[in-house]
PDB file of C-alpha atoms in Angstrom:
ATOM      1  CA  UNK A 159      20.224 -27.486 -84.889  1.00 65.00           C
ATOM      2  CA  UNK A 160      20.485 -28.250 -88.240  1.00 77.00           C
ATOM      3  CA  UNK A 161      23.393 -30.829 -88.794  1.00 83.00           C
ATOM      4  CA  UNK A 162      25.163 -29.070 -92.099  1.00 87.00           C
ATOM      5  CA  UNK A 163      27.407 -30.943 -94.424  1.00 88.00           C
ATOM      6  CA  UNK A 164      29.975 -27.874 -93.177  1.00 88.00           C
ATOM      7  CA  UNK A 165      29.000 -27.832 -89.552  1.00 90.00           C
ATOM      8  CA  UNK A 166      30.336 -32.034 -90.152  1.00 92.00           C
ATOM      9  CA  UNK A 167      33.571 -31.151 -91.667  1.00 94.00           C
ATOM     10  CA  UNK A 168      34.486 -28.537 -89.711  1.00 93.00           C
ATOM     11  CA  UNK A 169      33.597 -31.027 -86.120  1.00 94.00           C
ATOM     12  CA  UNK A 170      36.212 -34.007 -87.763  1.00 95.00           C
ATOM     13  CA  UNK A 171      39.550 -31.548 -89.109  1.00 96.00           C
ATOM     14  CA  UNK A 172      38.802 -30.018 -85.762  1.00 95.00           C
ATOM     15  CA  UNK A 173      39.297 -33.683 -83.949  1.00 96.00           C
ATOM     16  CA  UNK A 174      42.053 -34.472 -86.814  1.00 96.00           C
ATOM     17  CA  UNK A 175      43.973 -31.399 -85.468  1.00 94.00           C
ATOM     18  CA  UNK A 176      43.779 -31.926 -82.090  1.00 93.00           C
ATOM     19  CA  UNK A 177      43.936 -35.788 -81.557  1.00 95.00           C
ATOM     20  CA  UNK A 178      47.552 -34.805 -83.979  1.00 93.00           C
ATOM     21  CA  UNK A 179      48.800 -32.666 -81.479  1.00 90.00           C
ATOM     22  CA  UNK A 180      48.380 -35.211 -78.525  1.00 92.00           C
ATOM     23  CA  UNK A 181      50.040 -37.740 -80.113  1.00 92.00           C
ATOM     24  CA  UNK A 182      52.745 -34.896 -80.859  1.00 88.00           C
ATOM     25  CA  UNK A 183      53.625 -34.103 -77.303  1.00 86.00           C
ATOM     26  CA  UNK A 184      52.821 -37.447 -76.224  1.00 88.00           C
ATOM     27  CA  UNK A 185      55.264 -39.092 -78.672  1.00 86.00           C
ATOM     28  CA  UNK A 186      58.295 -35.795 -78.158  1.00 81.00           C
ATOM     29  CA  UNK A 187      58.149 -36.910 -74.309  1.00 80.00           C
ATOM     30  CA  UNK A 188      59.206 -40.444 -74.465  1.00 78.00           C
ATOM     31  CA  UNK A 189      61.343 -39.483 -77.994  1.00 73.00           C
ATOM     32  CA  UNK A 190      63.349 -37.582 -75.157  1.00 71.00           C
ATOM     33  CA  UNK A 191      63.630 -39.706 -72.831  1.00 74.00           C
ATOM     34  CA  UNK A 192      64.828 -42.377 -74.875  1.00 70.00           C
ATOM     35  CA  UNK A 193      67.468 -40.600 -76.532  1.00 65.00           C
ATOM     36  CA  UNK A 194      68.247 -36.513 -74.866  1.00 65.00           C
ATOM     37  CA  UNK A 195      68.057 -33.097 -76.190  1.00 62.00           C
ATOM     38  CA  UNK A 196      71.739 -31.356 -76.226  1.00 62.00           C
ATOM     39  CA  UNK A 197      71.470 -27.807 -75.809  1.00 55.00           C
ATOM     40  CA  UNK A 198      70.990 -25.574 -77.937  1.00 51.00           C
ATOM     41  CA  UNK A 199      72.570 -22.447 -78.627  1.00 48.00           C
ATOM     42  CA  UNK A 200      71.280 -18.664 -78.130  1.00 46.00           C
ATOM     43  CA  UNK A 201      70.689 -17.808 -81.259  1.00 50.00           C
ATOM     44  CA  UNK A 202      68.351 -20.733 -82.345  1.00 53.00           C
ATOM     45  CA  UNK A 203      67.052 -20.265 -78.886  1.00 52.00           C
ATOM     46  CA  UNK A 204      66.039 -17.196 -80.564  1.00 58.00           C
ATOM     47  CA  UNK A 205      64.709 -18.158 -83.789  1.00 62.00           C
ATOM     48  CA  UNK A 206      63.144 -21.501 -81.907  1.00 62.00           C
ATOM     49  CA  UNK A 207      60.672 -19.159 -79.987  1.00 70.00           C
ATOM     50  CA  UNK A 208      59.893 -17.518 -83.569  1.00 72.00           C
ATOM     51  CA  UNK A 209      59.531 -20.052 -85.192  1.00 69.00           C
ATOM     52  CA  UNK A 210      57.005 -21.138 -82.639  1.00 70.00           C
ATOM     53  CA  UNK A 211      54.940 -17.759 -82.313  1.00 77.00           C
ATOM     54  CA  UNK A 212      54.479 -17.875 -85.790  1.00 76.00           C
ATOM     55  CA  UNK A 213      53.357 -21.633 -86.099  1.00 74.00           C
ATOM     56  CA  UNK A 214      51.260 -21.176 -83.189  1.00 78.00           C
ATOM     57  CA  UNK A 215      49.794 -18.097 -84.100  1.00 81.00           C
ATOM     58  CA  UNK A 216      48.990 -19.850 -88.087  1.00 81.00           C
ATOM     59  CA  UNK A 217      47.154 -22.968 -86.217  1.00 82.00           C
ATOM     60  CA  UNK A 218      45.493 -20.456 -83.717  1.00 86.00           C
ATOM     61  CA  UNK A 219      43.926 -18.487 -86.129  1.00 87.00           C
ATOM     62  CA  UNK A 220      43.240 -21.942 -88.188  1.00 88.00           C
ATOM     63  CA  UNK A 221      41.629 -23.887 -85.055  1.00 90.00           C
ATOM     64  CA  UNK A 222      39.314 -19.853 -84.934  1.00 90.00           C
ATOM     65  CA  UNK A 223      38.370 -20.121 -87.825  1.00 91.00           C
ATOM     66  CA  UNK A 224      37.053 -24.464 -87.631  1.00 92.00           C
ATOM     67  CA  UNK A 225      35.327 -23.263 -84.541  1.00 91.00           C
ATOM     68  CA  UNK A 226      33.144 -21.035 -86.739  1.00 87.00           C
ATOM     69  CA  UNK A 227      35.436 -17.357 -86.877  1.00 90.00           C
ATOM     70  CA  UNK A 228      35.441 -16.122 -90.449  1.00 87.00           C
ATOM     71  CA  UNK A 229      38.681 -14.793 -91.788  1.00 86.00           C
ATOM     72  CA  UNK A 230      39.406 -13.582 -95.015  1.00 86.00           C
ATOM     73  CA  UNK A 231      36.190 -16.119 -96.558  1.00 86.00           C
ATOM     74  CA  UNK A 232      35.585 -17.472-100.214  1.00 87.00           C
ATOM     75  CA  UNK A 233      32.154 -16.179-102.245  1.00 86.00           C
ATOM     76  CA  UNK A 234      29.965 -19.144-103.225  1.00 79.00           C
ATOM     77  CA  UNK A 235      32.421 -21.629-102.019  1.00 71.00           C
ATOM     78  CA  UNK A 236      31.098 -25.145-101.827  1.00 86.00           C
ATOM     79  CA  UNK A 237      30.777 -29.315-100.651  1.00 90.00           C
ATOM     80  CA  UNK A 238      33.041 -30.190-103.049  1.00 92.00           C
ATOM     81  CA  UNK A 239      35.818 -27.787-101.535  1.00 91.00           C
ATOM     82  CA  UNK A 240      35.401 -28.987 -98.263  1.00 93.00           C
ATOM     83  CA  UNK A 241      36.011 -32.674 -99.373  1.00 95.00           C
ATOM     84  CA  UNK A 242      38.666 -31.386-101.331  1.00 96.00           C
ATOM     85  CA  UNK A 243      40.280 -29.860 -97.889  1.00 95.00           C
ATOM     86  CA  UNK A 244      39.157 -32.568 -95.284  1.00 97.00           C
ATOM     87  CA  UNK A 245      41.443 -35.303 -97.674  1.00 97.00           C
ATOM     88  CA  UNK A 246      44.059 -33.267 -97.641  1.00 97.00           C
ATOM     89  CA  UNK A 247      44.262 -32.900 -94.305  1.00 97.00           C
ATOM     90  CA  UNK A 248      43.080 -36.478 -93.480  1.00 98.00           C
ATOM     91  CA  UNK A 249      46.484 -37.286 -96.318  1.00 97.00           C
ATOM     92  CA  UNK A 250      48.493 -34.522 -94.791  1.00 97.00           C
ATOM     93  CA  UNK A 251      48.147 -35.849 -90.894  1.00 97.00           C
ATOM     94  CA  UNK A 252      49.015 -39.229 -92.119  1.00 97.00           C
ATOM     95  CA  UNK A 253      52.164 -38.534 -93.691  1.00 97.00           C
ATOM     96  CA  UNK A 254      52.980 -36.356 -91.201  1.00 95.00           C
ATOM     97  CA  UNK A 255      52.521 -39.058 -88.403  1.00 96.00           C
ATOM     98  CA  UNK A 256      53.516 -42.356 -90.117  1.00 96.00           C
ATOM     99  CA  UNK A 257      57.098 -39.880 -90.421  1.00 95.00           C
ATOM    100  CA  UNK A 258      57.487 -39.070 -87.215  1.00 93.00           C
ATOM    101  CA  UNK A 259      56.748 -42.712 -85.831  1.00 93.00           C
ATOM    102  CA  UNK A 260      59.169 -44.190 -88.836  1.00 94.00           C
ATOM    103  CA  UNK A 261      61.919 -41.914 -86.511  1.00 90.00           C
ATOM    104  CA  UNK A 262      60.937 -42.581 -83.517  1.00 86.00           C
ATOM    105  CA  UNK A 263      62.706 -41.947 -80.878  1.00 81.00           C
ATOM    106  CA  UNK A 264      65.237 -39.594 -83.439  1.00 81.00           C
ATOM    107  CA  UNK A 265      63.097 -37.177 -84.002  1.00 80.00           C
ATOM    108  CA  UNK A 266      63.753 -33.548 -82.243  1.00 74.00           C
ATOM    109  CA  UNK A 267      61.604 -30.609 -82.665  1.00 67.00           C
ATOM    110  CA  UNK A 268      62.699 -28.798 -85.410  1.00 60.00           C
ATOM    111  CA  UNK A 269      62.014 -24.933 -84.269  1.00 59.00           C
ATOM    112  CA  UNK A 270      65.417 -26.861 -82.208  1.00 65.00           C
ATOM    113  CA  UNK A 271      67.798 -27.323 -84.932  1.00 67.00           C
ATOM    114  CA  UNK A 272      69.776 -30.024 -83.702  1.00 71.00           C
ATOM    115  CA  UNK A 273      70.990 -33.503 -83.227  1.00 76.00           C
ATOM    116  CA  UNK A 274      69.920 -35.560 -80.708  1.00 73.00           C
ATOM    117  CA  UNK A 275      72.398 -38.312 -78.783  1.00 75.00           C
ATOM    118  CA  UNK A 276      73.021 -40.825 -80.250  1.00 79.00           C
ATOM    119  CA  UNK A 277      70.836 -40.332 -83.458  1.00 83.00           C
ATOM    120  CA  UNK A 278      70.533 -42.390 -86.514  1.00 88.00           C
ATOM    121  CA  UNK A 279      70.133 -40.976 -90.401  1.00 92.00           C
ATOM    122  CA  UNK A 280      66.752 -42.180 -91.350  1.00 93.00           C
ATOM    123  CA  UNK A 281      65.950 -43.143 -94.856  1.00 93.00           C
ATOM    124  CA  UNK A 282      63.116 -45.555 -95.091  1.00 94.00           C
ATOM    125  CA  UNK A 283      59.391 -45.673 -93.982  1.00 93.00           C
ATOM    126  CA  UNK A 284      58.236 -42.437 -96.274  1.00 94.00           C
ATOM    127  CA  UNK A 285      62.015 -40.785 -95.400  1.00 96.00           C
ATOM    128  CA  UNK A 286      62.827 -43.294 -98.780  1.00 95.00           C
ATOM    129  CA  UNK A 287      61.156 -40.619-101.159  1.00 95.00           C
ATOM    130  CA  UNK A 288      61.621 -37.258 -99.265  1.00 96.00           C
ATOM    131  CA  UNK A 289      63.693 -35.748 -96.802  1.00 95.00           C
ATOM    132  CA  UNK A 290      60.729 -33.549 -94.960  1.00 95.00           C
ATOM    133  CA  UNK A 291      57.505 -35.792 -95.235  1.00 96.00           C
ATOM    134  CA  UNK A 292      56.732 -34.017 -91.402  1.00 93.00           C
ATOM    135  CA  UNK A 293      56.661 -30.657 -93.251  1.00 92.00           C
ATOM    136  CA  UNK A 294      54.957 -31.525 -96.093  1.00 94.00           C
ATOM    137  CA  UNK A 295      52.322 -32.789 -94.569  1.00 95.00           C
ATOM    138  CA  UNK A 296      51.726 -30.469 -92.350  1.00 91.00           C
ATOM    139  CA  UNK A 297      51.807 -28.254 -95.654  1.00 91.00           C
ATOM    140  CA  UNK A 298      49.404 -30.488 -97.002  1.00 94.00           C
ATOM    141  CA  UNK A 299      47.029 -30.004 -93.903  1.00 94.00           C
ATOM    142  CA  UNK A 300      47.371 -26.818 -93.634  1.00 92.00           C
ATOM    143  CA  UNK A 301      45.718 -26.423 -97.465  1.00 92.00           C
ATOM    144  CA  UNK A 302      43.847 -28.625 -96.469  1.00 94.00           C
ATOM    145  CA  UNK A 303      42.086 -26.689 -93.432  1.00 94.00           C
ATOM    146  CA  UNK A 304      41.518 -24.435 -95.364  1.00 92.00           C
ATOM    147  CA  UNK A 305      39.919 -24.961 -98.112  1.00 93.00           C
ATOM    148  CA  UNK A 306      37.484 -27.121 -95.330  1.00 94.00           C
ATOM    149  CA  UNK A 307      36.625 -23.560 -93.536  1.00 93.00           C
ATOM    150  CA  UNK A 308      36.601 -21.812 -97.308  1.00 92.00           C
ATOM    151  CA  UNK A 309      39.718 -19.054 -97.038  1.00 90.00           C
ATOM    152  CA  UNK A 310      41.036 -16.920 -98.606  1.00 88.00           C
ATOM    153  CA  UNK A 311      44.257 -17.424 -95.706  1.00 84.00           C
ATOM    154  CA  UNK A 312      45.010 -21.326 -97.844  1.00 84.00           C
ATOM    155  CA  UNK A 313      46.967 -18.170 -99.990  1.00 84.00           C
ATOM    156  CA  UNK A 314      49.307 -18.343 -96.107  1.00 77.00           C
ATOM    157  CA  UNK A 315      50.986 -21.244 -97.882  1.00 76.00           C
ATOM    158  CA  UNK A 316      53.184 -19.346 -99.650  1.00 80.00           C
ATOM    159  CA  UNK A 317      55.317 -18.064 -96.851  1.00 80.00           C
ATOM    160  CA  UNK A 318      54.675 -21.319 -94.656  1.00 78.00           C
ATOM    161  CA  UNK A 319      56.351 -23.187 -97.471  1.00 82.00           C
ATOM    162  CA  UNK A 320      59.108 -20.155 -98.052  1.00 83.00           C
ATOM    163  CA  UNK A 321      59.912 -21.252 -94.041  1.00 80.00           C
ATOM    164  CA  UNK A 322      59.627 -24.134 -94.880  1.00 82.00           C
ATOM    165  CA  UNK A 323      62.114 -24.321 -97.515  1.00 87.00           C
ATOM    166  CA  UNK A 324      64.157 -22.211 -95.143  1.00 85.00           C
ATOM    167  CA  UNK A 325      64.168 -24.092 -92.055  1.00 85.00           C
ATOM    168  CA  UNK A 326      64.700 -27.374 -94.063  1.00 89.00           C
ATOM    169  CA  UNK A 327      68.057 -25.646 -95.850  1.00 90.00           C
ATOM    170  CA  UNK A 328      69.234 -25.454 -92.094  1.00 87.00           C
ATOM    171  CA  UNK A 329      67.554 -28.589 -90.888  1.00 88.00           C
ATOM    172  CA  UNK A 330      70.192 -30.077 -93.491  1.00 91.00           C
ATOM    173  CA  UNK A 331      74.011 -28.114 -93.015  1.00 90.00           C
ATOM    174  CA  UNK A 332      73.035 -29.400 -89.649  1.00 87.00           C
ATOM    175  CA  UNK A 333      72.557 -33.560 -90.281  1.00 90.00           C
ATOM    176  CA  UNK A 334      75.177 -33.390 -93.145  1.00 92.00           C
ATOM    177  CA  UNK A 335      77.830 -31.509 -91.276  1.00 89.00           C
ATOM    178  CA  UNK A 336      77.113 -34.727 -88.607  1.00 88.00           C
ATOM    179  CA  UNK A 337      76.465 -37.904 -90.798  1.00 91.00           C
ATOM    180  CA  UNK A 338      79.158 -36.231 -94.093  1.00 92.00           C
ATOM    181  CA  UNK A 339      78.804 -38.587 -97.262  1.00 95.00           C
ATOM    182  CA  UNK A 340      75.993 -40.812 -95.543  1.00 94.00           C
ATOM    183  CA  UNK A 341      73.240 -37.534 -95.150  1.00 93.00           C
ATOM    184  CA  UNK A 342      75.038 -36.030 -98.585  1.00 94.00           C
ATOM    185  CA  UNK A 343      74.229 -39.505-100.541  1.00 95.00           C
ATOM    186  CA  UNK A 344      70.525 -39.943 -99.343  1.00 94.00           C
ATOM    187  CA  UNK A 345      70.226 -36.369-100.463  1.00 94.00           C
ATOM    188  CA  UNK A 346      71.102 -37.591-104.487  1.00 93.00           C
ATOM    189  CA  UNK A 347      68.578 -40.442-104.081  1.00 92.00           C
ATOM    190  CA  UNK A 348      65.410 -38.525-102.709  1.00 94.00           C
ATOM    191  CA  UNK A 349      63.694 -35.331-102.939  1.00 94.00           C
ATOM    192  CA  UNK A 350      62.557 -32.783-100.127  1.00 94.00           C
ATOM    193  CA  UNK A 351      59.187 -32.280-100.384  1.00 92.00           C
ATOM    194  CA  UNK A 352      57.186 -34.501-103.009  1.00 90.00           C
ATOM    195  CA  UNK A 353      58.487 -37.263-104.050  1.00 90.00           C
ATOM    196  CA  UNK A 354      60.435 -37.716-107.404  1.00 85.00           C
ATOM    197  CA  UNK A 355      59.669 -34.094-108.143  1.00 85.00           C
ATOM    198  CA  UNK A 356      61.024 -32.039-105.784  1.00 76.00           C
TER     199      UNK A 356
END
C-alpha cells in the first residue's frame, strides 16, 4: 500500500474528530453530574431531536468521506487545499475544546435550550471575544474536513451557518431572560462568531 498525503490527512482528520467526540461525551457526563440539567418542555424536546438528527447526518457524511466515500468531489483538487482544510480542522476543534473547558460544568447540550442549576455567566477565555465559540469552532472544523476530502459538500456550510445563527439567537433569548442586564452588557462587548467582526 502506498501512503499518500491524501491518506495521511484523512486519517489524521478522522482521529481528531474521533478524539473530539470522545472528549465531548466524557465531559458532558461530568458536567451533568456537577450541575444537573433541568427538564426541557415538549416543544423543545421535538426541536432537540430534529437538531440532533441534522447534525448527526452531517457528521455521518463527513466520516464516510474521510473513510473514502466520494461525495461531490472537487475536480483538480490538490494537497494545498488539504493542508488549508487540515489547519481549519485543528483550529476549529481547538477553539471548541477551549470553549468547552472554559464553560466547565456550566455547559449543556445546545439543542436542549436550558439553564442548568446554579449556572454562571461565563465571559472569560475565548468567551471574552465571541459568545458562541463552540459553534464557530465546529463550523471551521466542518469546512476544514470538507476541504480535506476535497468536496463541494463544503457548501453545505451555508445552511449550517443559518442553523447556527438561529440556534444562537434562541439561546441568547434564554440567557437574557436568566441573566438580565449582565448578559445584555456582555453582548455589547462581544461578537457572536468572529472576534471584532460578527
